[in-house]
Amino acid sequence: MKVGEVMNFADVSAGEWIVIVLGILLSIILISGHGKWFIAGYNTSSAEERKRYNSKKLCRTVGVGMAVIVVLTTIHLLFKNVLPTVFEYIMGVIIFADIIIILILSNTICRK
């Protein structure tokens, strides 16, 4: 594969596709409001602590944030030979900002 060529779906390894598909499935489960057992910290908190959160809003917030990360990762995977190197840095900043936004939203709008 030459630099500047767009990758075909067949050029991506099976392991990379498995990660992308699992990310998409996890995002769909969380966006639908289910899968609160996937959220780190919420699952291990006490019942009293869990009562302070709206679990549907929390799942949707984490699911949308996860979807952003999956989309960025897929774009990088498919277009890594075409995109400039600076995209990797931009992607890292966006993912970092996404995580910060998820943390802020989960501790503000997701509380009852």
PDB file of C-alpha atoms in Angstrom:
ATOM      1  CA  MET A   1       0.000   0.000   0.000  1.00  0.00           C
ATOM      2  CA  LYS A   2       1.390   3.358  -1.031  1.00  0.00           C
ATOM      3  CA  VAL A   3       1.216   6.510   1.029  1.00  0.00           C
ATOM      4  CA  GLY A   4      -1.789   8.550  -0.046  1.00  0.00           C
ATOM      5  CA  GLU A   5      -3.953   5.569  -0.976  1.00  0.00           C
ATOM      6  CA  VAL A   6      -7.240   5.035   0.801  1.00  0.00           C
ATOM      7  CA  MET A   7      -7.401   1.649   2.505  1.00  0.00           C
ATOM      8  CA  ASN A   8      -9.997  -0.876   1.422  1.00  0.00           C
ATOM      9  CA  PHE A   9     -12.126  -2.687   3.956  1.00  0.00           C
ATOM     10  CA  ALA A  10     -10.107  -5.824   3.189  1.00  0.00           C
ATOM     11  CA  ASP A  11      -6.836  -4.061   4.120  1.00  0.00           C
ATOM     12  CA  VAL A  12      -7.909  -3.719   7.742  1.00  0.00           C
ATOM     13  CA  SER A  13      -6.998  -6.679   9.949  1.00  0.00           C
ATOM     14  CA  ALA A  14      -9.606  -8.849  11.624  1.00  0.00           C
ATOM     15  CA  GLY A  15      -8.498  -7.757  15.097  1.00  0.00           C
ATOM     16  CA  GLU A  16      -9.037  -4.105  14.232  1.00  0.00           C
ATOM     17  CA  TRP A  17     -12.520  -4.852  12.892  1.00  0.00           C
ATOM     18  CA  ILE A  18     -13.370  -6.784  16.055  1.00  0.00           C
ATOM     19  CA  VAL A  19     -12.436  -3.774  18.194  1.00  0.00           C
ATOM     20  CA  ILE A  20     -14.493  -1.421  16.009  1.00  0.00           C
ATOM     21  CA  VAL A  21     -17.547  -3.714  16.007  1.00  0.00           C
ATOM     22  CA  LEU A  22     -17.349  -4.201  19.786  1.00  0.00           C
ATOM     23  CA  GLY A  23     -17.124  -0.436  20.234  1.00  0.00           C
ATOM     24  CA  ILE A  24     -20.168   0.091  18.018  1.00  0.00           C
ATOM     25  CA  LEU A  25     -22.163  -2.572  19.876  1.00  0.00           C
ATOM     26  CA  LEU A  26     -21.214  -1.141  23.257  1.00  0.00           C
ATOM     27  CA  SER A  27     -22.173   2.355  22.112  1.00  0.00           C
ATOM     28  CA  ILE A  28     -25.560   1.142  20.864  1.00  0.00           C
ATOM     29  CA  ILE A  29     -26.254  -0.694  24.121  1.00  0.00           C
ATOM     30  CA  LEU A  30     -25.349   2.367  26.178  1.00  0.00           C
ATOM     31  CA  ILE A  31     -27.199   4.880  23.980  1.00  0.00           C
ATOM     32  CA  SER A  32     -30.335   2.745  24.261  1.00  0.00           C
ATOM     33  CA  GLY A  33     -30.178   3.303  28.034  1.00  0.00           C
ATOM     34  CA  HIS A  34     -29.118  -0.209  28.940  1.00  0.00           C
ATOM     35  CA  GLY A  35     -25.761  -1.598  29.946  1.00  0.00           C
ATOM     36  CA  LYS A  36     -25.141   0.351  33.133  1.00  0.00           C
ATOM     37  CA  TRP A  37     -23.005  -2.581  34.284  1.00  0.00           C
ATOM     38  CA  PHE A  38     -20.447  -1.507  31.622  1.00  0.00           C
ATOM     39  CA  ILE A  39     -19.847   1.871  33.301  1.00  0.00           C
ATOM     40  CA  ALA A  40     -16.808   1.744  35.551  1.00  0.00           C
ATOM     41  CA  GLY A  41     -17.482   3.031  39.044  1.00  0.00           C
ATOM     42  CA  TYR A  42     -21.257   2.919  38.759  1.00  0.00           C
ATOM     43  CA  ASN A  43     -21.318  -0.851  38.989  1.00  0.00           C
ATOM     44  CA  THR A  44     -19.114  -0.922  42.099  1.00  0.00           C
ATOM     45  CA  SER A  45     -20.829   1.949  43.930  1.00  0.00           C
ATOM     46  CA  SER A  46     -23.233   1.350  46.790  1.00  0.00           C
ATOM     47  CA  ALA A  47     -26.982   1.205  46.251  1.00  0.00           C
ATOM     48  CA  GLU A  48     -27.305   4.539  48.037  1.00  0.00           C
ATOM     49  CA  GLU A  49     -24.816   6.155  45.649  1.00  0.00           C
ATOM     50  CA  ARG A  50     -26.583   4.673  42.609  1.00  0.00           C
ATOM     51  CA  LYS A  51     -29.888   6.204  43.716  1.00  0.00           C
ATOM     52  CA  ARG A  52     -28.347   9.660  43.248  1.00  0.00           C
ATOM     53  CA  TYR A  53     -27.883   9.096  39.491  1.00  0.00           C
ATOM     54  CA  ASN A  54     -30.339   8.784  36.630  1.00  0.00           C
ATOM     55  CA  SER A  55     -29.024   5.565  35.111  1.00  0.00           C
ATOM     56  CA  LYS A  56     -30.656   6.145  31.675  1.00  0.00           C
ATOM     57  CA  LYS A  57     -29.070   9.588  31.296  1.00  0.00           C
ATOM     58  CA  LEU A  58     -25.745   8.238  32.519  1.00  0.00           C
ATOM     59  CA  CYS A  59     -25.833   5.385  30.003  1.00  0.00           C
ATOM     60  CA  ARG A  60     -26.723   7.729  27.147  1.00  0.00           C
ATOM     61  CA  THR A  61     -24.006  10.216  28.092  1.00  0.00           C
ATOM     62  CA  VAL A  62     -21.328   7.538  28.204  1.00  0.00           C
ATOM     63  CA  GLY A  63     -22.709   5.900  25.039  1.00  0.00           C
ATOM     64  CA  VAL A  64     -22.533   9.101  22.988  1.00  0.00           C
ATOM     65  CA  GLY A  65     -19.017   9.773  24.246  1.00  0.00           C
ATOM     66  CA  MET A  66     -18.025   6.232  23.335  1.00  0.00           C
ATOM     67  CA  ALA A  67     -19.558   6.647  19.875  1.00  0.00           C
ATOM     68  CA  VAL A  68     -17.417   9.743  19.254  1.00  0.00           C
ATOM     69  CA  ILE A  69     -14.293   7.758  20.112  1.00  0.00           C
ATOM     70  CA  VAL A  70     -15.350   4.822  17.897  1.00  0.00           C
ATOM     71  CA  VAL A  71     -16.047   7.131  14.921  1.00  0.00           C
ATOM     72  CA  LEU A  72     -12.672   8.865  15.288  1.00  0.00           C
ATOM     73  CA  THR A  73     -10.889   5.530  15.589  1.00  0.00           C
ATOM     74  CA  THR A  74     -12.657   4.171  12.489  1.00  0.00           C
ATOM     75  CA  ILE A  75     -11.794   7.277  10.461  1.00  0.00           C
ATOM     76  CA  HIS A  76      -8.171   6.989  11.528  1.00  0.00           C
ATOM     77  CA  LEU A  77      -8.089   3.296  10.725  1.00  0.00           C
ATOM     78  CA  LEU A  78      -9.535   3.626   7.236  1.00  0.00           C
ATOM     79  CA  PHE A  79      -7.745   6.815   6.189  1.00  0.00           C
ATOM     80  CA  LYS A  80      -4.403   6.584   8.008  1.00  0.00           C
ATOM     81  CA  ASN A  81      -2.477   6.674   4.718  1.00  0.00           C
ATOM     82  CA  VAL A  82      -4.333   9.767   3.489  1.00  0.00           C
ATOM     83  CA  LEU A  83      -4.760  11.905   6.583  1.00  0.00           C
ATOM     84  CA  PRO A  84      -1.913  14.172   7.655  1.00  0.00           C
ATOM     85  CA  THR A  85       0.079  13.256  10.753  1.00  0.00           C
ATOM     86  CA  VAL A  86      -1.409  16.201  12.612  1.00  0.00           C
ATOM     87  CA  PHE A  87      -4.780  14.383  12.580  1.00  0.00           C
ATOM     88  CA  GLU A  88      -3.413  11.961  15.179  1.00  0.00           C
ATOM     89  CA  TYR A  89      -2.711  14.859  17.522  1.00  0.00           C
ATOM     90  CA  ILE A  90      -6.096  16.424  16.823  1.00  0.00           C
ATOM     91  CA  MET A  91      -7.744  13.060  17.414  1.00  0.00           C
ATOM     92  CA  GLY A  92      -5.952  12.727  20.743  1.00  0.00           C
ATOM     93  CA  VAL A  93      -7.097  16.184  21.844  1.00  0.00           C
ATOM     94  CA  ILE A  94     -10.696  15.456  20.803  1.00  0.00           C
ATOM     95  CA  ILE A  95     -10.708  12.135  22.677  1.00  0.00           C
ATOM     96  CA  PHE A  96      -9.232  13.799  25.775  1.00  0.00           C
ATOM     97  CA  ALA A  97     -11.854  16.583  25.595  1.00  0.00           C
ATOM     98  CA  ASP A  98     -14.577  13.960  25.066  1.00  0.00           C
ATOM     99  CA  ILE A  99     -13.540  12.139  28.227  1.00  0.00           C
ATOM    100  CA  ILE A 100     -13.516  15.386  30.225  1.00  0.00           C
ATOM    101  CA  ILE A 101     -16.985  16.278  28.886  1.00  0.00           C
ATOM    102  CA  ILE A 102     -18.303  12.808  29.790  1.00  0.00           C
ATOM    103  CA  LEU A 103     -16.978  13.211  33.336  1.00  0.00           C
ATOM    104  CA  ILE A 104     -18.491  16.675  33.723  1.00  0.00           C
ATOM    105  CA  LEU A 105     -21.877  15.691  32.286  1.00  0.00           C
ATOM    106  CA  SER A 106     -22.064  12.484  34.305  1.00  0.00           C
ATOM    107  CA  ASN A 107     -21.556  14.470  37.505  1.00  0.00           C
ATOM    108  CA  THR A 108     -23.972  17.288  36.621  1.00  0.00           C
ATOM    109  CA  ILE A 109     -26.926  16.461  34.355  1.00  0.00           C
ATOM    110  CA  CYS A 110     -26.970  12.747  35.229  1.00  0.00           C
ATOM    111  CA  ARG A 111     -27.557  13.359  38.926  1.00  0.00           C
ATOM    112  CA  LYS A 112     -31.097  13.318  40.234  1.00  0.00           C
TER     113      LYS A 112
END
